[in-house]
CSV table of C-alpha atoms in Angstrom, one decimal:
chain,number,residue,atom,x,y,z
A,25,UNK,CA,93.9,142.2,113.9
A,26,UNK,CA,96.4,145.0,114.1
A,27,UNK,CA,94.7,148.3,114.7
A,28,UNK,CA,97.9,150.5,114.3
A,29,UNK,CA,100.3,149.7,111.4
A,30,UNK,CA,103.6,151.1,110.4
A,31,UNK,CA,104.2,149.5,107.0
A,32,UNK,CA,107.8,150.6,106.6
A,33,UNK,CA,110.2,148.7,108.9
A,34,UNK,CA,113.1,151.0,108.0
A,35,UNK,CA,113.9,154.3,106.5
A,36,UNK,CA,117.2,155.8,105.5
A,37,UNK,CA,117.6,159.6,105.1
A,38,UNK,CA,120.5,161.9,104.5
A,39,UNK,CA,121.4,164.4,107.3
A,40,UNK,CA,119.7,167.7,106.8
A,41,UNK,CA,116.9,166.3,104.7
A,42,UNK,CA,113.3,165.6,105.8
A,43,UNK,CA,112.3,162.3,107.4
A,44,UNK,CA,108.7,161.3,106.9
A,45,UNK,CA,107.4,158.4,109.0
A,46,UNK,CA,104.0,157.0,108.3
A,47,UNK,CA,101.3,155.3,110.4
A,48,UNK,CA,97.9,153.9,109.5
A,49,UNK,CA,95.1,152.9,111.8
A,50,UNK,CA,91.8,151.1,111.4
A,51,UNK,CA,89.8,152.1,114.5
A,52,UNK,CA,87.8,155.2,113.8
A,53,UNK,CA,87.2,155.7,117.5
A,54,UNK,CA,90.9,156.5,118.2
A,55,UNK,CA,91.0,160.1,119.4
A,56,UNK,CA,94.6,160.6,120.7
A,57,UNK,CA,97.8,159.8,118.8
A,58,UNK,CA,101.4,159.8,119.9
A,59,UNK,CA,104.9,159.2,118.5
A,60,UNK,CA,107.6,157.7,120.6
A,61,UNK,CA,111.3,157.3,119.9
A,62,UNK,CA,113.3,154.3,121.1
A,63,UNK,CA,117.0,153.5,121.3
A,64,UNK,CA,118.1,149.9,121.7
A,65,UNK,CA,118.1,148.7,125.3
A,66,UNK,CA,116.2,151.8,126.5
A,67,UNK,CA,112.5,152.6,127.0
A,68,UNK,CA,110.5,154.6,124.5
A,69,UNK,CA,110.6,158.4,124.9
A,70,UNK,CA,107.6,160.5,124.2
A,71,UNK,CA,108.1,162.9,121.2
A,72,UNK,CA,104.9,164.5,120.2
A,73,UNK,CA,101.1,163.9,120.3
A,74,UNK,CA,98.0,165.1,118.5
A,75,UNK,CA,94.3,164.9,119.4
A,76,UNK,CA,91.7,164.1,116.8
A,77,UNK,CA,90.3,167.6,116.9
A,78,UNK,CA,93.5,168.8,115.2
A,79,UNK,CA,95.2,168.0,111.9
A,80,UNK,CA,98.6,169.3,112.8
A,81,UNK,CA,100.9,169.7,115.8
A,82,UNK,CA,104.4,171.1,115.7
A,83,UNK,CA,107.2,171.0,118.2
A,84,UNK,CA,110.6,172.3,117.0
A,85,UNK,CA,111.9,170.0,114.3
A,86,UNK,CA,109.0,167.6,114.7
A,87,UNK,CA,105.5,167.9,113.2
A,88,UNK,CA,102.7,165.4,113.3
A,89,UNK,CA,100.0,165.4,110.7
A,90,UNK,CA,96.6,163.7,111.1
A,91,UNK,CA,94.3,162.8,108.3
A,92,UNK,CA,91.2,161.4,109.9
A,93,UNK,CA,89.4,160.6,106.7
A,94,UNK,CA,92.3,158.4,105.5
A,95,UNK,CA,93.0,157.2,109.1
A,96,UNK,CA,96.6,158.1,108.6
A,97,UNK,CA,99.2,160.1,110.5
A,98,UNK,CA,102.7,161.0,109.8
A,99,UNK,CA,105.7,162.4,111.6
A,100,UNK,CA,108.0,164.9,109.8
A,101,UNK,CA,111.5,165.6,111.1
A,102,UNK,CA,113.2,168.5,109.5
A,103,UNK,CA,116.1,168.8,109.3
A,104,UNK,CA,117.1,165.3,110.2
A,105,UNK,CA,120.1,164.8,112.3
A,106,UNK,CA,122.3,161.6,113.0
A,107,UNK,CA,121.0,161.7,116.6
A,108,UNK,CA,117.5,161.1,115.3
A,109,UNK,CA,118.6,157.6,114.3
A,110,UNK,CA,116.3,155.3,116.4
A,111,UNK,CA,113.1,153.2,116.1
A,112,UNK,CA,109.9,155.3,116.0
A,113,UNK,CA,106.6,154.0,117.2
A,114,UNK,CA,103.2,155.5,116.6
A,115,UNK,CA,100.5,154.8,119.1
A,116,UNK,CA,96.8,155.5,119.4
A,117,UNK,CA,94.1,155.4,122.0
A,118,UNK,CA,90.4,155.7,122.5
A,119,UNK,CA,88.4,156.4,125.6
A,120,UNK,CA,86.1,153.7,124.4
A,121,UNK,CA,88.9,151.1,124.1
A,122,UNK,CA,89.5,149.7,127.6
A,123,UNK,CA,89.8,153.1,129.2
A,124,UNK,CA,92.2,154.7,126.7
A,125,UNK,CA,95.1,152.2,126.7
A,126,UNK,CA,97.7,152.8,124.0
A,127,UNK,CA,97.9,150.5,121.0
A,128,UNK,CA,101.3,150.6,119.3
A,129,UNK,CA,102.5,150.1,115.8
A,130,UNK,CA,105.5,147.8,114.9
A,131,UNK,CA,107.9,150.7,114.7
A,132,UNK,CA,110.0,152.2,111.9
A,133,UNK,CA,113.8,152.2,112.2
A,134,UNK,CA,115.1,155.5,111.0
A,135,UNK,CA,118.8,155.8,110.0
A,136,UNK,CA,120.1,159.3,109.4
A,137,UNK,CA,123.4,159.3,107.5
A,138,UNK,CA,125.9,162.1,107.8
B,25,UNK,CA,115.3,162.6,134.1
B,26,UNK,CA,114.3,159.1,135.2
B,27,UNK,CA,111.0,159.3,137.1
B,28,UNK,CA,110.2,155.6,136.5
B,29,UNK,CA,112.7,153.0,137.5
B,30,UNK,CA,113.1,149.4,136.4
B,31,UNK,CA,115.5,146.9,137.9
B,32,UNK,CA,117.4,144.9,136.8
B,33,UNK,CA,118.3,146.3,133.4
B,34,UNK,CA,119.6,143.0,132.3
B,35,UNK,CA,118.9,139.5,133.6
B,36,UNK,CA,120.0,136.1,132.4
B,37,UNK,CA,118.5,133.1,134.3
B,38,UNK,CA,118.0,129.5,133.8
B,39,UNK,CA,114.7,127.7,133.0
B,40,UNK,CA,112.4,127.1,135.9
B,41,UNK,CA,113.6,130.0,138.1
B,42,UNK,CA,111.2,132.4,139.7
B,43,UNK,CA,111.9,136.1,139.0
B,44,UNK,CA,110.5,139.5,139.9
B,45,UNK,CA,111.0,142.5,137.7
B,46,UNK,CA,110.8,145.7,139.7
B,47,UNK,CA,109.1,149.0,138.6
B,48,UNK,CA,108.7,152.1,140.6
B,49,UNK,CA,107.6,155.6,139.7
B,50,UNK,CA,107.8,158.9,141.7
B,51,UNK,CA,105.2,160.9,139.8
B,52,UNK,CA,102.2,159.8,141.8
B,53,UNK,CA,100.6,158.3,138.7
B,54,UNK,CA,97.5,156.1,139.3
B,55,UNK,CA,97.9,154.2,136.0
B,56,UNK,CA,100.8,151.8,135.4
B,57,UNK,CA,101.4,149.3,132.7
B,58,UNK,CA,103.7,146.4,131.6
B,59,UNK,CA,104.6,146.0,128.0
B,60,UNK,CA,106.6,143.3,126.3
B,61,UNK,CA,108.5,144.1,123.2
B,62,UNK,CA,110.7,142.0,120.8
B,63,UNK,CA,112.9,143.5,118.1
B,64,UNK,CA,111.0,144.7,115.0
B,65,UNK,CA,107.6,144.1,116.8
B,66,UNK,CA,105.1,146.4,118.4
B,67,UNK,CA,104.8,146.8,122.2
B,68,UNK,CA,102.3,144.4,123.6
B,69,UNK,CA,100.4,145.3,126.7
B,70,UNK,CA,100.5,142.4,129.2
B,71,UNK,CA,99.3,143.9,132.4
B,72,UNK,CA,97.9,147.2,133.6
B,73,UNK,CA,96.6,148.8,136.8
B,74,UNK,CA,94.5,151.9,137.4
B,75,UNK,CA,95.2,152.1,141.1
B,76,UNK,CA,96.1,150.3,144.3
B,77,UNK,CA,94.7,146.8,144.5
B,78,UNK,CA,93.6,147.0,140.8
B,79,UNK,CA,95.2,144.8,138.2
B,80,UNK,CA,94.0,143.6,134.8
B,81,UNK,CA,95.4,141.4,132.1
B,82,UNK,CA,96.3,143.1,128.8
B,83,UNK,CA,95.9,142.2,125.2
B,84,UNK,CA,98.7,139.7,125.1
B,85,UNK,CA,98.4,136.5,127.1
B,86,UNK,CA,101.2,136.3,129.6
B,87,UNK,CA,102.1,133.7,132.2
B,88,UNK,CA,103.4,136.5,134.5
B,89,UNK,CA,101.5,138.1,137.4
B,90,UNK,CA,101.5,141.6,138.9
B,91,UNK,CA,100.6,143.3,142.1
B,92,UNK,CA,99.8,146.9,143.1
B,93,UNK,CA,100.0,147.2,146.8
B,94,UNK,CA,101.4,150.8,146.7
B,95,UNK,CA,100.8,153.5,144.1
B,96,UNK,CA,104.4,153.8,143.2
B,97,UNK,CA,105.3,150.1,142.9
B,98,UNK,CA,104.2,147.7,140.2
B,99,UNK,CA,106.3,144.5,140.2
B,100,UNK,CA,105.9,141.7,137.6
B,101,UNK,CA,106.6,138.1,138.6
B,102,UNK,CA,107.3,135.0,136.6
B,103,UNK,CA,106.9,131.9,138.7
B,104,UNK,CA,108.8,129.6,136.4
B,105,UNK,CA,110.8,131.2,133.6
B,106,UNK,CA,111.0,129.6,130.2
B,107,UNK,CA,113.1,130.4,127.1
B,108,UNK,CA,109.8,131.7,125.5
B,109,UNK,CA,109.8,134.5,128.1
B,110,UNK,CA,113.0,136.0,126.6
B,111,UNK,CA,112.1,139.5,125.7
B,112,UNK,CA,112.3,143.1,126.7
B,113,UNK,CA,109.9,144.1,129.5
B,114,UNK,CA,108.9,147.8,129.7
B,115,UNK,CA,107.1,149.4,132.6
B,116,UNK,CA,105.2,152.7,132.1
B,117,UNK,CA,102.9,155.0,134.0
B,118,UNK,CA,100.5,157.8,133.1
B,119,UNK,CA,98.4,160.5,134.7
B,120,UNK,CA,95.1,161.8,133.4
B,121,UNK,CA,94.0,160.7,130.0
B,122,UNK,CA,95.4,162.8,127.3
B,123,UNK,CA,98.9,162.8,128.8
B,124,UNK,CA,101.6,160.6,127.4
B,125,UNK,CA,102.9,157.4,129.0
B,126,UNK,CA,106.3,157.6,130.7
B,127,UNK,CA,108.4,154.5,130.2
B,128,UNK,CA,111.2,153.1,132.3
B,129,UNK,CA,114.4,151.9,130.6
B,130,UNK,CA,113.2,148.3,130.5
B,131,UNK,CA,114.5,144.9,131.6
B,132,UNK,CA,116.1,142.7,129.0
B,133,UNK,CA,115.3,139.2,130.1
B,134,UNK,CA,117.1,136.1,128.7
B,135,UNK,CA,116.0,132.7,129.8
B,136,UNK,CA,118.5,129.9,129.0
């Protein structure tokens, strides 16, 4: 039973355009959501987070949107750059789920072409 | 900056060997975690600790064991490595809830 799902294993975008990465979750008790970026042979790097009391959080080129009724969040990157090419993981946690441990999706591999 | 350190980065060993993957953090975090990740798959939590002398098994069954004798150190041990243990092992730590996990660079383990 996968509680956090990223249904697109890969995404290809042209440099300068918008990248939209999607994530769905099933547990309505999740109250904290994060996006991580991962290069091969390295650990994930934290990008941006959002709590369930908000529906949008922005940090530079990165914006995360949360739609609680649809149990859906998305990460927008604009403009996309070749250096953004990596695997992106969404993650979620709930204080009621074993003390707030993070549950990760399968990841989406983003390729930004020059 | 690397506030959480994992060694070795890469390890190739034969079946049956005992190995210990090291993880240390300098941030004074109480919570530490071990995740296992294969290409194209999600990160699976295999062990976690909320403080010294506290360890718990995660969601994914693992034949490894961990210890937490000091706040900054959270090593993972495999008593007898098998090819099925081939994977990337990621260590992480966090402070209070609502703050993100910080990950190390991982150990890529290959068991032949």
